[in-house]
Tab-separated table of C-alpha atoms in Angstrom:
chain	number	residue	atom	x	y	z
A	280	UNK	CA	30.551	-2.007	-20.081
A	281	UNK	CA	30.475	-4.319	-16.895
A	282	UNK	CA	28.043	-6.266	-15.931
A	283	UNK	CA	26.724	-4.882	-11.519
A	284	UNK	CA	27.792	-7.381	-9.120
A	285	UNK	CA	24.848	-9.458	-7.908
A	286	UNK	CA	23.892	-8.592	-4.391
A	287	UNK	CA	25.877	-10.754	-1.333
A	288	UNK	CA	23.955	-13.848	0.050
A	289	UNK	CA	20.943	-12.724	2.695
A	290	UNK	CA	20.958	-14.981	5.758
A	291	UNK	CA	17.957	-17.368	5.585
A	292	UNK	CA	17.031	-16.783	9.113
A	293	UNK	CA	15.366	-19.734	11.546
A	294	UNK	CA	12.004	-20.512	9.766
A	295	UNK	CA	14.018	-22.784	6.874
A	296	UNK	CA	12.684	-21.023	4.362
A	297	UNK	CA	15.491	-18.739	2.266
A	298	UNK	CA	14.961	-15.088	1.754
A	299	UNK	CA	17.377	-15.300	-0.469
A	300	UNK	CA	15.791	-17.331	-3.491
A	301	UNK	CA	12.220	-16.353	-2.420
A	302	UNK	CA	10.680	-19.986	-3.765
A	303	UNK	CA	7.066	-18.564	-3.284
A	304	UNK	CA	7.584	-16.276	-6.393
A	305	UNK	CA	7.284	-19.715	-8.245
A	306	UNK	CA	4.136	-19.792	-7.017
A	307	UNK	CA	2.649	-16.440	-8.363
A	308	UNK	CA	-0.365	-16.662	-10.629
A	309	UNK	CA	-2.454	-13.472	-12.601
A	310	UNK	CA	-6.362	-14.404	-13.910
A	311	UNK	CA	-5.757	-11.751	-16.635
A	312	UNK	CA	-4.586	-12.334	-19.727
A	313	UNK	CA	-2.351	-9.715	-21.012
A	314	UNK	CA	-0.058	-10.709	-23.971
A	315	UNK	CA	2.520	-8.947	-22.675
A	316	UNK	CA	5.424	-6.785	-24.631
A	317	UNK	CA	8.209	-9.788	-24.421
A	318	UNK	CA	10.728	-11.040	-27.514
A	319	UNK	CA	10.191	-14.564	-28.125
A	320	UNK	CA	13.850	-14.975	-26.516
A	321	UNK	CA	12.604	-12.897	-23.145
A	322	UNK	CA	9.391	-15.175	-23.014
A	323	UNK	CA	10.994	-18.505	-22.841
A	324	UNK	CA	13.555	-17.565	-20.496
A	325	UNK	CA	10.300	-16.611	-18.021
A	326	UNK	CA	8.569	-20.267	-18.972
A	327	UNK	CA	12.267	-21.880	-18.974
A	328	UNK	CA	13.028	-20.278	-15.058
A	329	UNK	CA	9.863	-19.245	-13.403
A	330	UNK	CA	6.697	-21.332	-15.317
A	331	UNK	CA	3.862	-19.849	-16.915
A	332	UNK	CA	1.964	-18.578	-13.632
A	333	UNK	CA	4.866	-16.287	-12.836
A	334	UNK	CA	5.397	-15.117	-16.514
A	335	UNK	CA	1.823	-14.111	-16.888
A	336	UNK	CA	1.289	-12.346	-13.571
A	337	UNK	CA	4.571	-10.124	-15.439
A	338	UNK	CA	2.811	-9.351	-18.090
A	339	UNK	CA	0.084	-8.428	-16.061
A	340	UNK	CA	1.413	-6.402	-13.565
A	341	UNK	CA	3.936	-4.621	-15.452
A	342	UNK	CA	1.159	-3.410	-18.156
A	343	UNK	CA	-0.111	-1.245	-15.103
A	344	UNK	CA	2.939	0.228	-14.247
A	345	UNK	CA	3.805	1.104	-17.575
A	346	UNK	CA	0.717	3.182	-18.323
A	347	UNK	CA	1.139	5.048	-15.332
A	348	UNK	CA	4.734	5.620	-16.746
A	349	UNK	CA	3.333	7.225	-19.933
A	350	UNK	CA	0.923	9.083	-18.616
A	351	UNK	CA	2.965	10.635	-16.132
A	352	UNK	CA	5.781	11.526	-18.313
A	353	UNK	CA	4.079	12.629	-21.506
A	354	UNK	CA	7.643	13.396	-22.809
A	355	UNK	CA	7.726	9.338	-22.988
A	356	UNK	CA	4.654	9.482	-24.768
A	357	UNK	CA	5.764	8.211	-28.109
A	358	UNK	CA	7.865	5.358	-27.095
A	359	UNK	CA	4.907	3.761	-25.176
A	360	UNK	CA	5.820	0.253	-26.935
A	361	UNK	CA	9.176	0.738	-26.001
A	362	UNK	CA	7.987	1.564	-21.904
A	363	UNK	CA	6.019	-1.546	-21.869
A	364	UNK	CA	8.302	-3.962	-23.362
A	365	UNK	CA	10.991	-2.764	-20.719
A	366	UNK	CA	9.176	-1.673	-17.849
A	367	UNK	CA	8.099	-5.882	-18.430
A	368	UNK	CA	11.843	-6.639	-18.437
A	369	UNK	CA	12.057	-4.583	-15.356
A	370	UNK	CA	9.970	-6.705	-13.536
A	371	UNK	CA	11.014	-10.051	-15.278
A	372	UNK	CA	14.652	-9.229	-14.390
A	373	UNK	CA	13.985	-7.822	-11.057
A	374	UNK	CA	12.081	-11.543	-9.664
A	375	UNK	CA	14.458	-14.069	-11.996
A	376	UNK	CA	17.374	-12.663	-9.645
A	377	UNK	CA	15.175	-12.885	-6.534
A	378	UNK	CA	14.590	-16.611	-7.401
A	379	UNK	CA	18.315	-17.152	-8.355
A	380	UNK	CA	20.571	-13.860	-8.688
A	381	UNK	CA	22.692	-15.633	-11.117
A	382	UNK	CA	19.395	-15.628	-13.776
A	383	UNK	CA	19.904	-11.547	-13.800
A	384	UNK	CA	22.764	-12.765	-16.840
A	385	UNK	CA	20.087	-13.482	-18.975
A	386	UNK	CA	17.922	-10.456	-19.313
A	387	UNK	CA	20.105	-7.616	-18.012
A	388	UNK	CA	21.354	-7.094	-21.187
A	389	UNK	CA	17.981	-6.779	-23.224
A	390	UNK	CA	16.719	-3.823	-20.287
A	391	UNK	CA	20.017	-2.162	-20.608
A	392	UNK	CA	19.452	-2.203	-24.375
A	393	UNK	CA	16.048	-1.043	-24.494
A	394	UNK	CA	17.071	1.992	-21.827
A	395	UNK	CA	19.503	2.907	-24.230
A	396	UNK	CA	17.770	2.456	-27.291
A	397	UNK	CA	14.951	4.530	-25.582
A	398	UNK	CA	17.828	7.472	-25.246
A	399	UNK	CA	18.738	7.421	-28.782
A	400	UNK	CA	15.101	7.545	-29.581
A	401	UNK	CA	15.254	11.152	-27.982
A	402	UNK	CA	14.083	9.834	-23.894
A	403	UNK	CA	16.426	12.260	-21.333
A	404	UNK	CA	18.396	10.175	-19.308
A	405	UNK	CA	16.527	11.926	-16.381
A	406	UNK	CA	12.959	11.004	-17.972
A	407	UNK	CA	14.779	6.594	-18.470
A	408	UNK	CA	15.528	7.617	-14.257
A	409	UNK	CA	11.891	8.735	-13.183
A	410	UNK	CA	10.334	6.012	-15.488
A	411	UNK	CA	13.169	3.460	-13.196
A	412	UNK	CA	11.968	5.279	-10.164
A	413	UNK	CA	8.652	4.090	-10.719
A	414	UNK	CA	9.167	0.706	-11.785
A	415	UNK	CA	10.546	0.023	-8.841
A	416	UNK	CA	7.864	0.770	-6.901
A	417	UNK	CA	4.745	-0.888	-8.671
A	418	UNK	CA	7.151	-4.212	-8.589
A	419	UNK	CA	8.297	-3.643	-4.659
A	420	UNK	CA	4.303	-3.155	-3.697
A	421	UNK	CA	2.770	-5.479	-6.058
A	422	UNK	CA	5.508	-8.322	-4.909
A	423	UNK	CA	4.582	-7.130	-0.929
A	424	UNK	CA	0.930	-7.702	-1.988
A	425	UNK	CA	2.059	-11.292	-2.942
A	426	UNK	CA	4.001	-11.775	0.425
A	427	UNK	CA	1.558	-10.602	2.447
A	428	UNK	CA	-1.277	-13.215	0.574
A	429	UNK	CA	1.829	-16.178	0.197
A	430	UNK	CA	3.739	-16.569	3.114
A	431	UNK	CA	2.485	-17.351	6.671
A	432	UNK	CA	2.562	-14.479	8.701
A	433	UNK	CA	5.009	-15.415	11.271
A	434	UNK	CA	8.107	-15.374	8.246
A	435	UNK	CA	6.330	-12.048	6.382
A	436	UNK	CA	8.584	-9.637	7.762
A	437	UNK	CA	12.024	-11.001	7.434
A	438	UNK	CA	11.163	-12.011	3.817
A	439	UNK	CA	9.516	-8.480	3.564
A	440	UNK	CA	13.119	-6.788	4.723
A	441	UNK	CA	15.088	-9.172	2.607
A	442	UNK	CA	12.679	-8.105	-0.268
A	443	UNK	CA	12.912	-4.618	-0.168
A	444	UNK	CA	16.486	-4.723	0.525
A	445	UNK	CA	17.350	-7.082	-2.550
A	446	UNK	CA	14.786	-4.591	-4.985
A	447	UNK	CA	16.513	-1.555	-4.169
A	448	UNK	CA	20.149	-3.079	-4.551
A	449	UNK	CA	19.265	-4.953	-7.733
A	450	UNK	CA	17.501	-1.842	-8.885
A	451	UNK	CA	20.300	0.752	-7.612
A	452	UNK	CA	23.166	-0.870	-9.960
A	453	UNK	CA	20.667	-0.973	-12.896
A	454	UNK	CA	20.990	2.670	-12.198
A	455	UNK	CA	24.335	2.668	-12.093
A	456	UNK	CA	25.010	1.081	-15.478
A	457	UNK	CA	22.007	3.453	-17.138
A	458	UNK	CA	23.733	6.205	-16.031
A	459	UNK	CA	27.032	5.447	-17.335
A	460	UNK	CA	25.370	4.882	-21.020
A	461	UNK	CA	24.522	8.322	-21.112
A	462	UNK	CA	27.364	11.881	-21.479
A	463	UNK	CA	26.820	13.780	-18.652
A	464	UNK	CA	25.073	16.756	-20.789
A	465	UNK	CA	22.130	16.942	-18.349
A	466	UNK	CA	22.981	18.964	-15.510
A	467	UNK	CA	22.390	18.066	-12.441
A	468	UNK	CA	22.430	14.382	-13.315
A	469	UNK	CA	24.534	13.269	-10.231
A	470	UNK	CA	22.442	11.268	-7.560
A	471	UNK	CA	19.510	10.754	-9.639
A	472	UNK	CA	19.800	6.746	-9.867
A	473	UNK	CA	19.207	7.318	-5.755
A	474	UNK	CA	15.405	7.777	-6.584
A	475	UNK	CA	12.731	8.914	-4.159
A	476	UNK	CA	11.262	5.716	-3.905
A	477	UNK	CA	14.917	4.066	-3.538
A	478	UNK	CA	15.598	6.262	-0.549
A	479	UNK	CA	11.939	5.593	0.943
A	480	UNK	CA	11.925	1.800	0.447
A	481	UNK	CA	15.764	1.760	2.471
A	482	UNK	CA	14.259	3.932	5.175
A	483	UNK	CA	11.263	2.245	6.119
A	484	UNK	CA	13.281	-0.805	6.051
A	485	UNK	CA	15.700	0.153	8.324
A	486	UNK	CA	18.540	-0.062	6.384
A	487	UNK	CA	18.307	3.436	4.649
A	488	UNK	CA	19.845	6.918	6.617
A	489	UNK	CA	17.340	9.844	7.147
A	490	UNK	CA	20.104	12.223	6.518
A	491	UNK	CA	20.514	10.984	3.130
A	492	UNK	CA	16.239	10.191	2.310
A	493	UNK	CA	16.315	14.101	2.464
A	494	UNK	CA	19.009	14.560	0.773
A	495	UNK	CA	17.501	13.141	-2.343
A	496	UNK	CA	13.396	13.700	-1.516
A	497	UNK	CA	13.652	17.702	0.038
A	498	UNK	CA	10.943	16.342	2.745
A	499	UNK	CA	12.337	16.803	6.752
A	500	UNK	CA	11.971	14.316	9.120
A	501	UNK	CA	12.634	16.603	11.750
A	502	UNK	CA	9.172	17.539	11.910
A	503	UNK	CA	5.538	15.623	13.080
A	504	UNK	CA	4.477	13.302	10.298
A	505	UNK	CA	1.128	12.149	9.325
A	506	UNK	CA	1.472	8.764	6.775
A	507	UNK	CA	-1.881	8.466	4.566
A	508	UNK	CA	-2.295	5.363	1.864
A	509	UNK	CA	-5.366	6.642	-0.641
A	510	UNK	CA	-6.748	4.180	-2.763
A	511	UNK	CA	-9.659	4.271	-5.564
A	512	UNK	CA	-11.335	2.026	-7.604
A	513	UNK	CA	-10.630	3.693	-10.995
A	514	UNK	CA	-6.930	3.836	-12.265
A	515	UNK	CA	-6.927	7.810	-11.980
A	516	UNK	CA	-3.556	9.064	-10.505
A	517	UNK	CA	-3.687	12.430	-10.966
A	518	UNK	CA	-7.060	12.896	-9.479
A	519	UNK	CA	-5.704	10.817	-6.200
A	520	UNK	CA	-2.788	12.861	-5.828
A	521	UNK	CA	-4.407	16.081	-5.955
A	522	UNK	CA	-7.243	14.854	-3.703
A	523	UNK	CA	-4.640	13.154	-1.157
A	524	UNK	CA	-2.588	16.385	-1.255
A	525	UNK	CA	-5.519	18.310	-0.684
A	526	UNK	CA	-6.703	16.556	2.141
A	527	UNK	CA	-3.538	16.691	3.906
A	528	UNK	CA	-3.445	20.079	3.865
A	529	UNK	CA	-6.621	20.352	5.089
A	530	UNK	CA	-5.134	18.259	8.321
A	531	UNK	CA	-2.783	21.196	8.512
A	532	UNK	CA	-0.029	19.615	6.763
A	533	UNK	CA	2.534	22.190	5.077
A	534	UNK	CA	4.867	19.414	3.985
A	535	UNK	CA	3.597	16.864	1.798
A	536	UNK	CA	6.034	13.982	0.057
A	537	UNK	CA	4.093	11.003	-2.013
A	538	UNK	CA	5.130	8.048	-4.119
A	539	UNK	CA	2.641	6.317	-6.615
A	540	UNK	CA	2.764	3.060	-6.103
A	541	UNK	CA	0.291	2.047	-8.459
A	542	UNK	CA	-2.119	3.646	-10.984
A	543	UNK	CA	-4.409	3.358	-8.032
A	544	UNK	CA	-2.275	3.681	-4.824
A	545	UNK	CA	-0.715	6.230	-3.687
A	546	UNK	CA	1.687	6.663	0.004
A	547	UNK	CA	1.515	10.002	0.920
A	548	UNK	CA	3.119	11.700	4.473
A	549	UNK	CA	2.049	15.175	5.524
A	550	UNK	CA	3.925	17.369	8.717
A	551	UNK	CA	3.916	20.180	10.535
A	552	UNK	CA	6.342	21.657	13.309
A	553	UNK	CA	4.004	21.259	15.797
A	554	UNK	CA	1.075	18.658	17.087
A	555	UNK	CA	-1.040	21.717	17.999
A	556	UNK	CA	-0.784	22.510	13.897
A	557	UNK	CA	-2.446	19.248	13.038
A	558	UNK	CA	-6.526	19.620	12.294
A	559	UNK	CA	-7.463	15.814	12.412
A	560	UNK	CA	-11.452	15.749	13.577
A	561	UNK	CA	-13.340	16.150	12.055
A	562	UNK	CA	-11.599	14.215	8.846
A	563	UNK	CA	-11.919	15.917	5.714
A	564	UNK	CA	-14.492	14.163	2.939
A	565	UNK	CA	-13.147	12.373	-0.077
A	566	UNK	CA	-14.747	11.193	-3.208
A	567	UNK	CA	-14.990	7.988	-5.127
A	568	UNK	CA	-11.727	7.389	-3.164
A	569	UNK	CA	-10.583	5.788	0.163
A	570	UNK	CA	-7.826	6.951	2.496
A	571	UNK	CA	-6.097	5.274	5.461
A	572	UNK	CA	-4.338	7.833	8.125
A	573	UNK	CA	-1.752	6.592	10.512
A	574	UNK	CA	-1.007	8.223	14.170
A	575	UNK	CA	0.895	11.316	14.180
A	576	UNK	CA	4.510	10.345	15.166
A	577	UNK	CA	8.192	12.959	15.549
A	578	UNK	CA	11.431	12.507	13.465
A	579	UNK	CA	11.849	9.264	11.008
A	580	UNK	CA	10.833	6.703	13.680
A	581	UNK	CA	7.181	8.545	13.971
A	582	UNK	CA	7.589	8.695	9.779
A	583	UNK	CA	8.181	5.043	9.740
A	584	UNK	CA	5.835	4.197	12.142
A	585	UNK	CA	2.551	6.200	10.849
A	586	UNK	CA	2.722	4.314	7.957
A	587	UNK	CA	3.157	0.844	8.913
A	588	UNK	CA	-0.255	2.153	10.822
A	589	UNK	CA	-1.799	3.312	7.390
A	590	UNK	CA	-0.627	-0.075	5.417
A	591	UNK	CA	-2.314	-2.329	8.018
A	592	UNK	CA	-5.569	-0.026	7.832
A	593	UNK	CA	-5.452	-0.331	3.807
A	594	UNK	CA	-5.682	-4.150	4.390
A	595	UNK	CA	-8.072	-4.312	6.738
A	596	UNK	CA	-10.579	-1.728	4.738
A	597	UNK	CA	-9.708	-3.979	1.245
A	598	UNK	CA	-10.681	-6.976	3.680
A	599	UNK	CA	-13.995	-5.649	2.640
A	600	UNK	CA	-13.443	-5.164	-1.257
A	601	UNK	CA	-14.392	-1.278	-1.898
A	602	UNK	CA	-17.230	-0.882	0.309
A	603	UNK	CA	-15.248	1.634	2.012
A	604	UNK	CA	-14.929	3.925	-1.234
A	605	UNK	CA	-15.369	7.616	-0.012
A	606	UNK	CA	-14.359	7.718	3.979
A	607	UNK	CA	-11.177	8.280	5.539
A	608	UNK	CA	-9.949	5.584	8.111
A	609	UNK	CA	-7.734	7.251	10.985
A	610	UNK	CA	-5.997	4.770	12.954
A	611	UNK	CA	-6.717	6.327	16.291
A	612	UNK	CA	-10.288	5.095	15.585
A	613	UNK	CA	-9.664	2.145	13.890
A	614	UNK	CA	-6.184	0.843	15.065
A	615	UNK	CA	-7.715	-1.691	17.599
A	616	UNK	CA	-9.490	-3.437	14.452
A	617	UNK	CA	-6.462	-3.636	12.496
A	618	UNK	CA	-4.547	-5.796	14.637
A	619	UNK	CA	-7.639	-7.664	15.633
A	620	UNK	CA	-7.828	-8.416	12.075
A	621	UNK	CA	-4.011	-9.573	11.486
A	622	UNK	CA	-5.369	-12.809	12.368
A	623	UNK	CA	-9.041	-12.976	10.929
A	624	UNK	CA	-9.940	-16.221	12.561
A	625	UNK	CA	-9.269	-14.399	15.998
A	626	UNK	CA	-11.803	-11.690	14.448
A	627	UNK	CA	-14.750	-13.516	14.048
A	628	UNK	CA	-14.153	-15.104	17.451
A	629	UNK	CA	-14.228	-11.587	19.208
A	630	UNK	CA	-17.066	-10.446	17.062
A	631	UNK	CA	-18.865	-13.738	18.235
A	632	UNK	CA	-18.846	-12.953	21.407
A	633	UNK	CA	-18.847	-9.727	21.720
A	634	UNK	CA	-21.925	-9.054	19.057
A	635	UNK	CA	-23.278	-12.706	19.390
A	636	UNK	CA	-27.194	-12.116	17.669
A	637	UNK	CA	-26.791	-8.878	16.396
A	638	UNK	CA	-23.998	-9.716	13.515
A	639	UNK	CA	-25.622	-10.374	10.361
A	640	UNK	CA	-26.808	-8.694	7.539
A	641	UNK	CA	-30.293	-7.756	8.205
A	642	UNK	CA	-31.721	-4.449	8.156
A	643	UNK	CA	-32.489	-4.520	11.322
A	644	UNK	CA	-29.173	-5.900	12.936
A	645	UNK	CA	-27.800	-3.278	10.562
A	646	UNK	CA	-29.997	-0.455	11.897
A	647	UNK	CA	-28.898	-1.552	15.516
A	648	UNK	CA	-25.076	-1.930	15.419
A	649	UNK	CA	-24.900	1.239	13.495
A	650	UNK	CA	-27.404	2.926	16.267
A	651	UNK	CA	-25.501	1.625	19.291
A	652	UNK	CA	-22.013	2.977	17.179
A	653	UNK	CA	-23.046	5.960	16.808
A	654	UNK	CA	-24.241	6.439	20.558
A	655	UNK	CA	-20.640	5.452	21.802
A	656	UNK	CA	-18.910	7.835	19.297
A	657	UNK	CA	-20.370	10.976	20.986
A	658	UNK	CA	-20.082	9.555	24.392
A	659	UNK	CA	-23.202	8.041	25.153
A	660	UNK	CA	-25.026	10.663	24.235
A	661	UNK	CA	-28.999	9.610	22.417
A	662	UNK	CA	-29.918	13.250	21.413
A	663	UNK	CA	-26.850	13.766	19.802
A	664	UNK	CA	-26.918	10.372	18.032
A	665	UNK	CA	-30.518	10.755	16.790
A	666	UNK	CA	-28.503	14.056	15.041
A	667	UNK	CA	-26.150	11.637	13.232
A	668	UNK	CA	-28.291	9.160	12.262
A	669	UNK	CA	-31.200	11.592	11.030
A	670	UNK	CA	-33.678	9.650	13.177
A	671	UNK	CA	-35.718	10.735	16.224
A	672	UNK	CA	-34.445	10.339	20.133
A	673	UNK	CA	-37.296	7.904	20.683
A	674	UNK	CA	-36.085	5.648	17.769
A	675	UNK	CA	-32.577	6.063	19.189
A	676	UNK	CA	-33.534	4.673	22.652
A	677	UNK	CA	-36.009	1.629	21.554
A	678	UNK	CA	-32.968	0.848	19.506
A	679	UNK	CA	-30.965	0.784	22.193
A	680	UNK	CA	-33.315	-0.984	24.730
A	681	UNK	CA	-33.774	-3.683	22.032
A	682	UNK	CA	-30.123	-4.118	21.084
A	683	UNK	CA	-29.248	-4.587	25.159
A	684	UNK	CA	-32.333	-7.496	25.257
A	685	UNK	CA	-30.169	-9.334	22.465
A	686	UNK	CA	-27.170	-8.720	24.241
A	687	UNK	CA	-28.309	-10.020	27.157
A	688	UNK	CA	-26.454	-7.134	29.154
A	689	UNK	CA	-26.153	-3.308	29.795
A	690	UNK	CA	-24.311	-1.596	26.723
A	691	UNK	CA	-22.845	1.218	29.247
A	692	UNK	CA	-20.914	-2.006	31.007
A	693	UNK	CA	-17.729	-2.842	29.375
A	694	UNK	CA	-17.302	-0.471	26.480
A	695	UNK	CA	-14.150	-0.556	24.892
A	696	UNK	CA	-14.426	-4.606	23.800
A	697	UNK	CA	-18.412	-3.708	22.157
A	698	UNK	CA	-17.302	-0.322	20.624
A	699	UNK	CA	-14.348	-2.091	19.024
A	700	UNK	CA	-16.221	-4.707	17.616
A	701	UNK	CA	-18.806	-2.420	15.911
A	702	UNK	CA	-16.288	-0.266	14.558
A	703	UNK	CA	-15.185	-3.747	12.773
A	704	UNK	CA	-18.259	-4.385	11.461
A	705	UNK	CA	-18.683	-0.598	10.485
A	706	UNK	CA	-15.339	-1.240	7.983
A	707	UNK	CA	-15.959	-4.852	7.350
A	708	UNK	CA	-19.368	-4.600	6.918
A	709	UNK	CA	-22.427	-6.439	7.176
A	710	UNK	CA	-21.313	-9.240	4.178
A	711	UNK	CA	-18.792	-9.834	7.143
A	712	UNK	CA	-20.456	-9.559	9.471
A	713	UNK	CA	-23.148	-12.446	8.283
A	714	UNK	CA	-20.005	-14.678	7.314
A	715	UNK	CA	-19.215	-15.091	10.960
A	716	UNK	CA	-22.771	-16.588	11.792
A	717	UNK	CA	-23.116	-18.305	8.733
């Protein structure tokens, strides 16, 4: 059996730094102190290559993935051992030929052993496929997670693209290879190395053809797409799919397609034929979870598109650790603060001037931003404020009166800039909030 051909060389692009070998992995790190499922033979080769930071964030990452493996595919139940120690391999493989593809030599063989020592242990080939399928998604968005926190954010997205594009193609002739292990006695068997989140990954990178993501995933772009990201505290998957699904139909939504990306994180897109079919206000209520909704957008562009608006939402509401637990984020509400907060430094400086003695995290600064928010979100109306916020229309107006003597200036002049910067500290939240006058 051959050995895949490593992937050609990725232009390195103007900032100096080379997509290609992706140094910063070297600098990964995990707090947690898995043991991991590694041979003795597989651990030194991640000490030897990559240093123990890098080895142990493996471990630790990998253990995640692999129990949502298991418990989605209770047919893989019994060989939970042998899903850890590969899905680990997986990932060890997968960033050893990110740093240097010629490193894939050295561990290639022990995955391609363990997939095929998983078959003769009774695993489907189709069941080795989904538990792939998955893999390479906790490693694409956990290694994203790392690019987004390691690299400065004018080189993030051409190390992004070069990212994705190297996990699917290193990930792709895995496939390959597994497939070729195993008789073609499954029927159909054909196409499934192309996995869902294969198909997804090329698409939103650009690279992939829409033609041929629903070929493989049944979902039409040909439609009006709404991109969610749901995210929970608690490692519960199939709780968050069937309360994502569930509030995306409640948008409206007759089409649903979702990819776990981690026991806690889901991407989910709903569509319908028509904007007039989409229910968006008020949003639905969720529970113990959080959920960011993109823009509605047509065809794959509007696909692509919604989510990028999700993913920056998701950021911007974990800016603020889980504080936002329970509420859906739309990005027609909250879009301005997400790119606002791309650069948090820039943040502050708008909330500084724009909130000046009313940030902090008093009651009573609290009582007031969330008083005057409330009054611009149903049009500068007090009575129907006073509704919202369960107070009287007398406590609504001294609130008001007092929050425009701190201002120094009329709340009805100049909205847009003021409501913007309370629906910041509505997501950030008041621990924010105080860290800007602090």
């Amino acid at each position: 059996m051959t050995q895949p051909a490593t992937s050609p060389p990725i232009d390195t692009g103007a900032s100096g730094r080379s997509p290609h070998t992706f140094t910063w992995i070297l600098e990964l790190s995990s707090v947690s102190d898995v043991p991991g499922e590694l041979t003795d033979t597989a651990r030194e080769v991640a000490r030897q290559h990559l240093g123990p930071g890098p080895a142990q964030w493996v471990a630790s990452e990998a253990a995640g993935v692999a129990n949502l493996i298991v418990r989605t595919d209770p047919s893989l139940a019994s060989l939970g051992r042998t899903v850890h120690e590969t899905t680990e391999l997986l990932f060890l493989d997968t960033i050893l030929r990110l740093v240097d593809p010629n490193l894939g030599r050295l561990t290639r063989p022990l995955v391609l052993q363990l997939a095929q020592g998983a078959m003769n242990e009774g695993a489907t080939l189709a069941a080795v496929l989904r538990a792939l399928n998955l893999g390479q998604a906790g490693i694409t968005e956990a290694l994203l997670h790392e690019c987004e926190r390691l690299i400065p954010v004018g080189e993030q997205g051409a190390n992004m693209r070069a990212l994705v594009s190297s996990v699917v193609d290193t990930h792709n002739q895995l496939a390959d290879v597994i497939t070729d292990m195993h008789p073609a006695t499954e029927n159909p068997v054909r196409g499934l190395h192309e996995t869902e989140s294969g198909v997804l990954a090329a698409l939103l990178s650009g690279r992939g053809r829409p033609e041929r993501f629903e070929q493989v995933t049944r979902y039409p772009l040909d439609r009006i797409h709404v991109a969610a990201v749901a995210f929970s505290q608690r490692e519960e998957p199939e709780k968050l799919v069937a309360t994502t699904v569930k509030a995306l139909e409640g948008m409206g939504c007759d089409q649903i397609f979702k990819v776990k990306i981690a026991p806690n994180v889901l991407w989910a897109w709903g569509s319908v034929r028509t904007a007039g079919d989409l229910r968006l206000e008020p949003p639905p209520p969720c529970n113990g979870w959080t959920m960011t909704v993109g823009l509605p957008g047509s065809g794959a562009a509007g696909f692509i598109a919604s989510h990028d608006e999700a993913r920056a939402l998701q950021k911007v509401a974990m800016m603020a650790g889980w504080r936002n637990l329970g509420r859906i984020l739309p990005y027609d509400r909250y879009g301005a603060v997400a790119e606002l907060a791309a650069r948090p430094e820039r943040l502050q400086r708008f909330l500084e001037v724009q909130l000046g003695g009313l940030l902090g995290d008093s009651g009573r600064e609290t009582d007031l931003r969330s008083t005057m928010l409330e009054y611009l979100n149903v049009n500068r109306s007090q009575y129907a404020a006073a509704q919202r916020l369960h107070v009287s229309k007398n406590t609504v107006s001294y609130r008001l009166r007092r929050a425009e003597e701190i201002l120094g200036r009329d709340i009805g002049e100049d909205l847009s800039p003021l409501h913007t910067a309370l629906l910041a500290t509505d997501i950030l939240g008041a621990d924010f909030a105080a860290q800007v006058v602090a």
